[in-house]
PDB file of C-alpha atoms in Angstrom:
ATOM      1  CA  GLY A1455       4.992  13.499 -17.464  1.00 52.00           C
ATOM      2  CA  TRP A1456       6.770  14.283 -14.307  1.00 52.00           C
ATOM      3  CA  CYS A1457       5.093  15.621 -11.224  1.00 55.00           C
ATOM      4  CA  PRO A1458       7.112  18.107  -9.408  1.00 52.00           C
ATOM      5  CA  LEU A1459       6.202  18.378  -5.666  1.00 53.00           C
ATOM      6  CA  SER A1460       7.498  21.945  -5.271  1.00 48.00           C
ATOM      7  CA  PRO A1461       6.552  25.128  -7.086  1.00 50.00           C
ATOM      8  CA  THR A1462       8.255  25.484 -10.415  1.00 49.00           C
ATOM      9  CA  GLY A1463      11.245  27.796 -10.263  1.00 50.00           C
ATOM     10  CA  ALA A1464      11.565  27.758  -6.420  1.00 53.00           C
ATOM     11  CA  GLN A1465      14.961  27.521  -4.924  1.00 71.00           C
ATOM     12  CA  THR A1466      14.031  24.234  -3.091  1.00 85.00           C
ATOM     13  CA  THR A1467      14.736  20.402  -3.621  1.00 90.00           C
ATOM     14  CA  GLN A1468      11.988  18.838  -5.844  1.00 91.00           C
ATOM     15  CA  LEU A1469      10.934  15.239  -5.750  1.00 90.00           C
ATOM     16  CA  LEU A1470       9.597  14.165  -9.126  1.00 91.00           C
ATOM     17  CA  VAL A1471       7.125  11.330  -9.188  1.00 90.00           C
ATOM     18  CA  GLU A1472       6.386   9.162 -12.268  1.00 91.00           C
ATOM     19  CA  PRO A1473       3.626   8.286 -13.061  1.00 86.00           C
ATOM     20  CA  PRO A1474       2.062  11.623 -12.170  1.00 85.00           C
ATOM     21  CA  TRP A1475      -0.951  10.677  -9.985  1.00 78.00           C
ATOM     22  CA  ARG A1476      -2.113  12.511  -6.723  1.00 76.00           C
ATOM     23  CA  LEU A1477      -2.355   9.074  -4.897  1.00 79.00           C
ATOM     24  CA  VAL A1478       0.845   6.950  -5.767  1.00 84.00           C
ATOM     25  CA  VAL A1479       0.541   3.334  -5.371  1.00 85.00           C
ATOM     26  CA  LEU A1480       3.340   0.696  -5.311  1.00 85.00           C
ATOM     27  CA  TRP A1481       2.038  -1.270  -8.112  1.00 82.00           C
ATOM     28  CA  ASP A1482       2.376   1.586 -10.661  1.00 82.00           C
ATOM     29  CA  ARG A1483       6.342   0.982 -10.755  1.00 88.00           C
ATOM     30  CA  VAL A1484       6.833   4.360  -9.266  1.00 91.00           C
ATOM     31  CA  THR A1485      10.099   6.204 -10.141  1.00 94.00           C
ATOM     32  CA  LEU A1486      11.366   9.109  -7.848  1.00 94.00           C
ATOM     33  CA  THR A1487      13.730  11.577  -9.054  1.00 93.00           C
ATOM     34  CA  CYS A1488      15.439  14.262  -6.731  1.00 92.00           C
ATOM     35  CA  GLN A1489      16.196  17.568  -8.233  1.00 89.00           C
ATOM     36  CA  GLY A1490      18.015  20.539  -6.441  1.00 83.00           C
ATOM     37  CA  SER A1491      21.342  22.511  -6.409  1.00 78.00           C
ATOM     38  CA  GLY A1492      24.632  20.886  -5.483  1.00 72.00           C
ATOM     39  CA  THR A1493      26.758  18.083  -6.670  1.00 71.00           C
ATOM     40  CA  VAL A1494      25.180  15.631  -9.037  1.00 69.00           C
ATOM     41  CA  GLY A1495      25.088  12.273  -7.130  1.00 72.00           C
ATOM     42  CA  ALA A1496      25.112  13.904  -3.564  1.00 83.00           C
ATOM     43  CA  THR A1497      21.426  13.059  -2.922  1.00 90.00           C
ATOM     44  CA  THR A1498      20.275  11.631   0.423  1.00 91.00           C
ATOM     45  CA  TRP A1499      17.150   9.653   0.563  1.00 94.00           C
ATOM     46  CA  TYR A1500      14.818   9.180   3.342  1.00 95.00           C
ATOM     47  CA  ARG A1501      12.034   6.503   3.977  1.00 95.00           C
ATOM     48  CA  ASP A1502       9.619   6.830   7.055  1.00 96.00           C
ATOM     49  CA  GLY A1503      11.873   9.473   8.516  1.00 94.00           C
ATOM     50  CA  GLN A1504      15.054   7.375   8.375  1.00 94.00           C
ATOM     51  CA  ARG A1505      18.046   7.613   6.211  1.00 92.00           C
ATOM     52  CA  TRP A1506      17.592   4.956   3.498  1.00 86.00           C
ATOM     53  CA  GLY A1507      19.919   2.926   1.370  1.00 75.00           C
ATOM     54  CA  GLN A1508      19.695   4.762  -2.061  1.00 67.00           C
ATOM     55  CA  GLU A1509      22.561   7.002  -1.165  1.00 68.00           C
ATOM     56  CA  GLY A1510      24.126   9.076  -3.929  1.00 74.00           C
ATOM     57  CA  SER A1511      21.681   8.144  -6.665  1.00 85.00           C
ATOM     58  CA  ASP A1512      19.402  10.847  -7.897  1.00 90.00           C
ATOM     59  CA  HIS A1513      16.481   8.449  -8.973  1.00 90.00           C
ATOM     60  CA  PHE A1514      15.325   4.932  -8.197  1.00 90.00           C
ATOM     61  CA  THR A1515      12.120   2.775  -8.848  1.00 92.00           C
ATOM     62  CA  VAL A1516      10.234   2.306  -5.650  1.00 92.00           C
ATOM     63  CA  THR A1517       9.965  -1.399  -4.293  1.00 91.00           C
ATOM     64  CA  GLU A1518       8.498  -0.648  -0.848  1.00 92.00           C
ATOM     65  CA  SER A1519       5.454   1.453   0.410  1.00 93.00           C
ATOM     66  CA  GLY A1520       6.341   4.212   2.760  1.00 95.00           C
ATOM     67  CA  THR A1521       6.839   7.982   2.936  1.00 95.00           C
ATOM     68  CA  TYR A1522       9.859   9.254   1.081  1.00 95.00           C
ATOM     69  CA  ARG A1523      11.801  12.431   0.781  1.00 95.00           C
ATOM     70  CA  CYS A1524      15.272  13.506  -0.452  1.00 94.00           C
ATOM     71  CA  GLU A1525      17.794  16.029   0.560  1.00 92.00           C
ATOM     72  CA  ARG A1526      20.224  17.959  -1.830  1.00 88.00           C
ATOM     73  CA  PRO A1527      23.365  19.768  -0.377  1.00 84.00           C
ATOM     74  CA  ASP A1528      22.292  23.422  -1.427  1.00 84.00           C
ATOM     75  CA  THR A1529      18.569  23.291  -1.359  1.00 88.00           C
ATOM     76  CA  GLY A1530      17.850  21.022   1.498  1.00 90.00           C
ATOM     77  CA  HIS A1531      14.942  18.622   1.939  1.00 93.00           C
ATOM     78  CA  SER A1532      12.026  17.967  -0.514  1.00 93.00           C
ATOM     79  CA  PRO A1533       8.382  17.665   0.422  1.00 92.00           C
ATOM     80  CA  LEU A1534       7.146  14.304   1.404  1.00 93.00           C
ATOM     81  CA  VAL A1535       5.524  11.786  -0.859  1.00 92.00           C
ATOM     82  CA  THR A1536       3.723   8.706   0.265  1.00 91.00           C
ATOM     83  CA  ILE A1537       3.655   5.544  -1.700  1.00 91.00           C
ATOM     84  CA  SER A1538       0.602   3.478  -0.820  1.00 86.00           C
ATOM     85  CA  LYS A1539      -0.152  -0.179  -0.996  1.00 85.00           C
ATOM     86  CA  ASP A1540      -3.750   0.175  -0.351  1.00 77.00           C
ATOM     87  CA  PRO A1541      -5.903  -2.498  -2.057  1.00 74.00           C
ATOM     88  CA  VAL A1542      -8.341   0.068  -3.717  1.00 72.00           C
ATOM     89  CA  VAL A1543      -7.522   3.680  -4.660  1.00 73.00           C
ATOM     90  CA  LEU A1544      -9.103   6.463  -6.829  1.00 75.00           C
ATOM     91  CA  GLN A1545      -6.342   8.472  -8.515  1.00 73.00           C
ATOM     92  CA  VAL A1546      -6.454  11.904  -9.987  1.00 74.00           C
ATOM     93  CA  PRO A1547      -3.860  13.744 -11.934  1.00 72.00           C
ATOM     94  CA  ALA A1548      -1.101  15.388  -9.812  1.00 74.00           C
ATOM     95  CA  ARG A1549      -1.590  18.973 -11.112  1.00 73.00           C
ATOM     96  CA  ALA A1550      -3.723  21.932 -10.043  1.00 75.00           C
ATOM     97  CA  LEU A1551      -7.411  21.379 -11.266  1.00 74.00           C
ATOM     98  CA  LEU A1552     -10.014  23.993 -11.566  1.00 79.00           C
ATOM     99  CA  GLU A1553     -13.824  23.724 -11.822  1.00 84.00           C
ATOM    100  CA  GLY A1554     -14.833  22.858 -15.350  1.00 85.00           C
ATOM    101  CA  ASP A1555     -11.583  21.081 -16.232  1.00 81.00           C
ATOM    102  CA  MET A1556     -11.774  17.666 -18.053  1.00 85.00           C
ATOM    103  CA  VAL A1557     -10.059  15.254 -15.842  1.00 81.00           C
ATOM    104  CA  THR A1558      -9.302  11.429 -15.962  1.00 81.00           C
ATOM    105  CA  LEU A1559      -9.949   9.539 -12.845  1.00 82.00           C
ATOM    106  CA  ARG A1560      -8.546   5.966 -12.300  1.00 77.00           C
ATOM    107  CA  CYS A1561      -9.858   3.526  -9.854  1.00 82.00           C
ATOM    108  CA  GLN A1562      -7.521   0.709  -9.176  1.00 72.00           C
ATOM    109  CA  GLY A1563      -7.969  -2.421  -7.167  1.00 69.00           C
TER     110      GLY A1563
END
């Protein structure tokens, strides 16, 4: 499922991450989708703090590690998401977890 990086229902721009892991790694073929108010196709993307070449597109598959965010005309900037290229990572689901929850951990390397 999708992982929204903003509270559901908030009037903010959201950056959705697929697959939905807390630590996102490049080799997962990560897709970022920007959601917010305003004209469809009016998304501005930033990578490592600089405007970045996916202008206008609301989603894309990441091919480079870095820190990403998007901007929508009426709701502003999304939270940041970092795409890692670390050689070994421990991933947990990107959702709120409570003590006693069953959870799947994934170690990749």
